[in-house]
């Protein structure tokens, strides 16, 4: 309800907005009329009469029922589907960690679907005035907006109700055989049947952003500067692997107005796993332990960074009574180191079997069995070759045998970790050695 007298200047400005739009529509049609005979003159007069403000608005109030404003469309799922479309308010979801229509904020651009013969009505309702659309003002029953339609308050109210009706759904909720359906499980062994809709406002917002990133003058200038290896005020964005889905075929207007403005183009960002690039893991040769400072684990940057975080933590609590928080934090950091060590071990275990038989491999027998699945077979083959070369009868070499290597590897790890995290202020001793060994054994395959 209108509770105060509208500002005459606001009324005049909004009426000028309406009249200006109607006159633009009239001029487009008049420009198409050629000649000056009686028939053309009659057509010109008829158009002028039809585009008198109150006459045009009366017709528009009837035609607006042919279309519906929407933020989520069914036709975006399938162009031939008929069913419920939704107009969802931007504030229905405000979770900052979810990307959706609400993320668009003031950049939101609502869509419209229905009979193309009534799209001009929606264009009028979208006309902005001081940061708000005419439709938004009418939904608020703004007095100036109502009076801009007509000096007859009752007539203006009727038209406003008709125009605001563009936001309401047509009929009851309905789906279609061409729509998608998802069976969403519930806790009582039943399910909820979901019918997803196409987020047309969000899609258009993303499309606008991508177009700006790809084809704006600023983006083109930045790319040109890069090719010329010259400095530039800002960078640019690339979206590799992007695909384009065309909606509506030769009639994108049949889906929606925004789809028509995009020529039916809907960008799909690449959502595929990254291509694995082999980092070229090499066997740990010429070192006596994988935990040596120049070996694969000893020089790993991730291990280094975690150990770097663990040392100052242990120093900071050295003079504090032990408690569950300290123990949990220490266990968390140690477990992170163990996880990385096992990742590296897995990479070595994926190398071609038998690499530990290389004469340049100086690892202990226990580490060879841990990291090389074919260590025993390769060592036995090498032993036989060596024995044949010097004569089996004269050979004093013992044939390699499988041994219980897990304890020794865990001891190697515990010894290395003690040395790695010890500082002048804190020295790791036997108690820590036993703890690290036990923790490592629990997860060692």
PDB file of C-alpha atoms in Angstrom, residues 305-423:
ATOM      1  CA  UNK A 305      58.833 -28.053   5.998  1.00  0.00           C
ATOM      2  CA  UNK A 306      56.946 -30.304   8.414  1.00  0.00           C
ATOM      3  CA  UNK A 307      60.089 -30.954  10.446  1.00  0.00           C
ATOM      4  CA  UNK A 308      60.748 -27.216  10.420  1.00  0.00           C
ATOM      5  CA  UNK A 309      57.319 -26.679  12.010  1.00  0.00           C
ATOM      6  CA  UNK A 310      57.790 -29.514  14.509  1.00  0.00           C
ATOM      7  CA  UNK A 311      61.114 -28.314  15.931  1.00  0.00           C
ATOM      8  CA  UNK A 312      59.961 -24.875  17.194  1.00  0.00           C
ATOM      9  CA  UNK A 313      56.772 -26.422  18.547  1.00  0.00           C
ATOM     10  CA  UNK A 314      58.737 -28.917  20.620  1.00  0.00           C
ATOM     11  CA  UNK A 315      61.027 -26.140  21.815  1.00  0.00           C
ATOM     12  CA  UNK A 316      58.049 -23.982  22.825  1.00  0.00           C
ATOM     13  CA  UNK A 317      56.604 -26.729  25.041  1.00  0.00           C
ATOM     14  CA  UNK A 318      59.885 -28.079  26.376  1.00  0.00           C
ATOM     15  CA  UNK A 319      59.336 -26.459  29.772  1.00  0.00           C
ATOM     16  CA  UNK A 320      55.578 -27.033  29.866  1.00  0.00           C
ATOM     17  CA  UNK A 321      53.919 -29.933  31.627  1.00  0.00           C
ATOM     18  CA  UNK A 322      52.873 -32.497  29.055  1.00  0.00           C
ATOM     19  CA  UNK A 323      49.156 -32.573  28.295  1.00  0.00           C
ATOM     20  CA  UNK A 324      46.765 -34.007  25.745  1.00  0.00           C
ATOM     21  CA  UNK A 325      46.920 -30.916  23.507  1.00  0.00           C
ATOM     22  CA  UNK A 326      50.704 -31.080  23.266  1.00  0.00           C
ATOM     23  CA  UNK A 327      50.649 -34.820  22.616  1.00  0.00           C
ATOM     24  CA  UNK A 328      47.979 -34.496  19.939  1.00  0.00           C
ATOM     25  CA  UNK A 329      49.807 -31.688  18.124  1.00  0.00           C
ATOM     26  CA  UNK A 330      53.106 -33.568  18.196  1.00  0.00           C
ATOM     27  CA  UNK A 331      51.413 -36.748  16.982  1.00  0.00           C
ATOM     28  CA  UNK A 332      49.742 -34.799  14.158  1.00  0.00           C
ATOM     29  CA  UNK A 333      53.043 -33.409  12.856  1.00  0.00           C
ATOM     30  CA  UNK A 334      54.885 -36.716  13.207  1.00  0.00           C
ATOM     31  CA  UNK A 335      52.074 -38.489  11.362  1.00  0.00           C
ATOM     32  CA  UNK A 336      52.336 -35.920   8.548  1.00  0.00           C
ATOM     33  CA  UNK A 337      56.036 -36.766   8.200  1.00  0.00           C
ATOM     34  CA  UNK A 338      55.261 -40.494   8.182  1.00  0.00           C
ATOM     35  CA  UNK A 339      52.570 -40.012   5.530  1.00  0.00           C
ATOM     36  CA  UNK A 340      55.039 -38.225   3.270  1.00  0.00           C
ATOM     37  CA  UNK A 341      57.726 -40.860   3.860  1.00  0.00           C
ATOM     38  CA  UNK A 342      55.266 -43.582   2.846  1.00  0.00           C
ATOM     39  CA  UNK A 343      54.273 -41.581  -0.260  1.00  0.00           C
ATOM     40  CA  UNK A 344      57.916 -41.467  -1.343  1.00  0.00           C
ATOM     41  CA  UNK A 345      58.314 -45.166  -0.572  1.00  0.00           C
ATOM     42  CA  UNK A 346      55.320 -45.933  -2.791  1.00  0.00           C
ATOM     43  CA  UNK A 347      56.903 -44.008  -5.669  1.00  0.00           C
ATOM     44  CA  UNK A 348      60.089 -46.069  -5.325  1.00  0.00           C
ATOM     45  CA  UNK A 349      58.096 -49.287  -5.089  1.00  0.00           C
ATOM     46  CA  UNK A 350      56.473 -48.405  -8.435  1.00  0.00           C
ATOM     47  CA  UNK A 351      59.828 -48.372 -10.236  1.00  0.00           C
ATOM     48  CA  UNK A 352      60.766 -51.332 -12.385  1.00  0.00           C
ATOM     49  CA  UNK A 353      61.555 -54.196 -10.031  1.00  0.00           C
ATOM     50  CA  UNK A 354      65.147 -55.248  -9.503  1.00  0.00           C
ATOM     51  CA  UNK A 355      66.710 -51.783  -9.391  1.00  0.00           C
ATOM     52  CA  UNK A 356      68.294 -52.525  -6.023  1.00  0.00           C
ATOM     53  CA  UNK A 357      70.588 -55.107  -7.681  1.00  0.00           C
ATOM     54  CA  UNK A 358      72.504 -52.273  -9.346  1.00  0.00           C
ATOM     55  CA  UNK A 359      76.064 -52.280  -7.934  1.00  0.00           C
ATOM     56  CA  UNK A 360      75.637 -48.545  -7.280  1.00  0.00           C
ATOM     57  CA  UNK A 361      72.812 -49.263  -4.816  1.00  0.00           C
ATOM     58  CA  UNK A 362      74.365 -49.104  -1.340  1.00  0.00           C
ATOM     59  CA  UNK A 363      71.170 -49.397   0.690  1.00  0.00           C
ATOM     60  CA  UNK A 364      70.933 -51.834   3.564  1.00  0.00           C
ATOM     61  CA  UNK A 365      69.340 -55.195   2.813  1.00  0.00           C
ATOM     62  CA  UNK A 366      66.278 -54.270   4.892  1.00  0.00           C
ATOM     63  CA  UNK A 367      65.682 -51.048   2.924  1.00  0.00           C
ATOM     64  CA  UNK A 368      66.128 -52.888  -0.367  1.00  0.00           C
ATOM     65  CA  UNK A 369      63.403 -55.360   0.603  1.00  0.00           C
ATOM     66  CA  UNK A 370      61.161 -52.480   1.700  1.00  0.00           C
ATOM     67  CA  UNK A 371      61.508 -50.389  -1.444  1.00  0.00           C
ATOM     68  CA  UNK A 372      62.164 -52.940  -4.209  1.00  0.00           C
ATOM     69  CA  UNK A 373      59.554 -55.651  -4.570  1.00  0.00           C
ATOM     70  CA  UNK A 374      61.950 -57.790  -6.623  1.00  0.00           C
ATOM     71  CA  UNK A 375      64.948 -57.216  -4.354  1.00  0.00           C
ATOM     72  CA  UNK A 376      65.280 -60.826  -3.232  1.00  0.00           C
ATOM     73  CA  UNK A 377      64.938 -62.298  -6.720  1.00  0.00           C
ATOM     74  CA  UNK A 378      67.338 -59.741  -8.197  1.00  0.00           C
ATOM     75  CA  UNK A 379      69.889 -60.263  -5.421  1.00  0.00           C
ATOM     76  CA  UNK A 380      69.776 -64.025  -5.806  1.00  0.00           C
ATOM     77  CA  UNK A 381      70.276 -63.718  -9.564  1.00  0.00           C
ATOM     78  CA  UNK A 382      73.219 -61.377  -9.031  1.00  0.00           C
ATOM     79  CA  UNK A 383      74.694 -63.788  -6.481  1.00  0.00           C
ATOM     80  CA  UNK A 384      74.485 -66.692  -8.917  1.00  0.00           C
ATOM     81  CA  UNK A 385      76.139 -64.631 -11.659  1.00  0.00           C
ATOM     82  CA  UNK A 386      78.933 -63.585  -9.328  1.00  0.00           C
ATOM     83  CA  UNK A 387      79.418 -67.129  -8.064  1.00  0.00           C
ATOM     84  CA  UNK A 388      79.694 -68.472 -11.604  1.00  0.00           C
ATOM     85  CA  UNK A 389      82.243 -65.786 -12.463  1.00  0.00           C
ATOM     86  CA  UNK A 390      84.630 -66.692  -9.621  1.00  0.00           C
ATOM     87  CA  UNK A 391      83.826 -70.385  -9.479  1.00  0.00           C
ATOM     88  CA  UNK A 392      81.116 -71.845  -7.307  1.00  0.00           C
ATOM     89  CA  UNK A 393      83.524 -74.127  -5.442  1.00  0.00           C
ATOM     90  CA  UNK A 394      85.699 -71.199  -4.353  1.00  0.00           C
ATOM     91  CA  UNK A 395      82.833 -68.848  -3.523  1.00  0.00           C
ATOM     92  CA  UNK A 396      82.472 -67.928   0.128  1.00  0.00           C
ATOM     93  CA  UNK A 397      79.515 -65.628  -0.591  1.00  0.00           C
ATOM     94  CA  UNK A 398      76.301 -66.389   1.284  1.00  0.00           C
ATOM     95  CA  UNK A 399      73.171 -66.422  -0.834  1.00  0.00           C
ATOM     96  CA  UNK A 400      70.772 -63.589   0.087  1.00  0.00           C
ATOM     97  CA  UNK A 401      67.658 -64.621   1.970  1.00  0.00           C
ATOM     98  CA  UNK A 402      64.417 -62.914   2.837  1.00  0.00           C
ATOM     99  CA  UNK A 403      64.585 -61.385   6.295  1.00  0.00           C
ATOM    100  CA  UNK A 404      62.208 -59.552   8.612  1.00  0.00           C
ATOM    101  CA  UNK A 405      63.019 -56.063   7.460  1.00  0.00           C
ATOM    102  CA  UNK A 406      60.163 -54.088   9.052  1.00  0.00           C
ATOM    103  CA  UNK A 407      61.804 -53.665  12.477  1.00  0.00           C
ATOM    104  CA  UNK A 408      65.077 -52.492  10.984  1.00  0.00           C
ATOM    105  CA  UNK A 409      63.390 -50.022   8.637  1.00  0.00           C
ATOM    106  CA  UNK A 410      61.333 -48.647  11.541  1.00  0.00           C
ATOM    107  CA  UNK A 411      64.546 -48.250  13.547  1.00  0.00           C
ATOM    108  CA  UNK A 412      66.161 -46.412  10.630  1.00  0.00           C
ATOM    109  CA  UNK A 413      63.185 -44.064  10.530  1.00  0.00           C
ATOM    110  CA  UNK A 414      63.166 -43.452  14.294  1.00  0.00           C
ATOM    111  CA  UNK A 415      66.919 -42.803  14.349  1.00  0.00           C
ATOM    112  CA  UNK A 416      66.637 -40.373  11.423  1.00  0.00           C
ATOM    113  CA  UNK A 417      63.650 -38.508  12.925  1.00  0.00           C
ATOM    114  CA  UNK A 418      65.429 -38.117  16.260  1.00  0.00           C
ATOM    115  CA  UNK A 419      68.412 -36.575  14.500  1.00  0.00           C
ATOM    116  CA  UNK A 420      66.228 -34.393  12.257  1.00  0.00           C
ATOM    117  CA  UNK A 421      64.161 -32.703  14.960  1.00  0.00           C
ATOM    118  CA  UNK A 422      66.776 -32.481  17.717  1.00  0.00           C
ATOM    119  CA  UNK A 423      68.078 -28.984  18.449  1.00  0.00           C
TER     120      UNK A 423
END
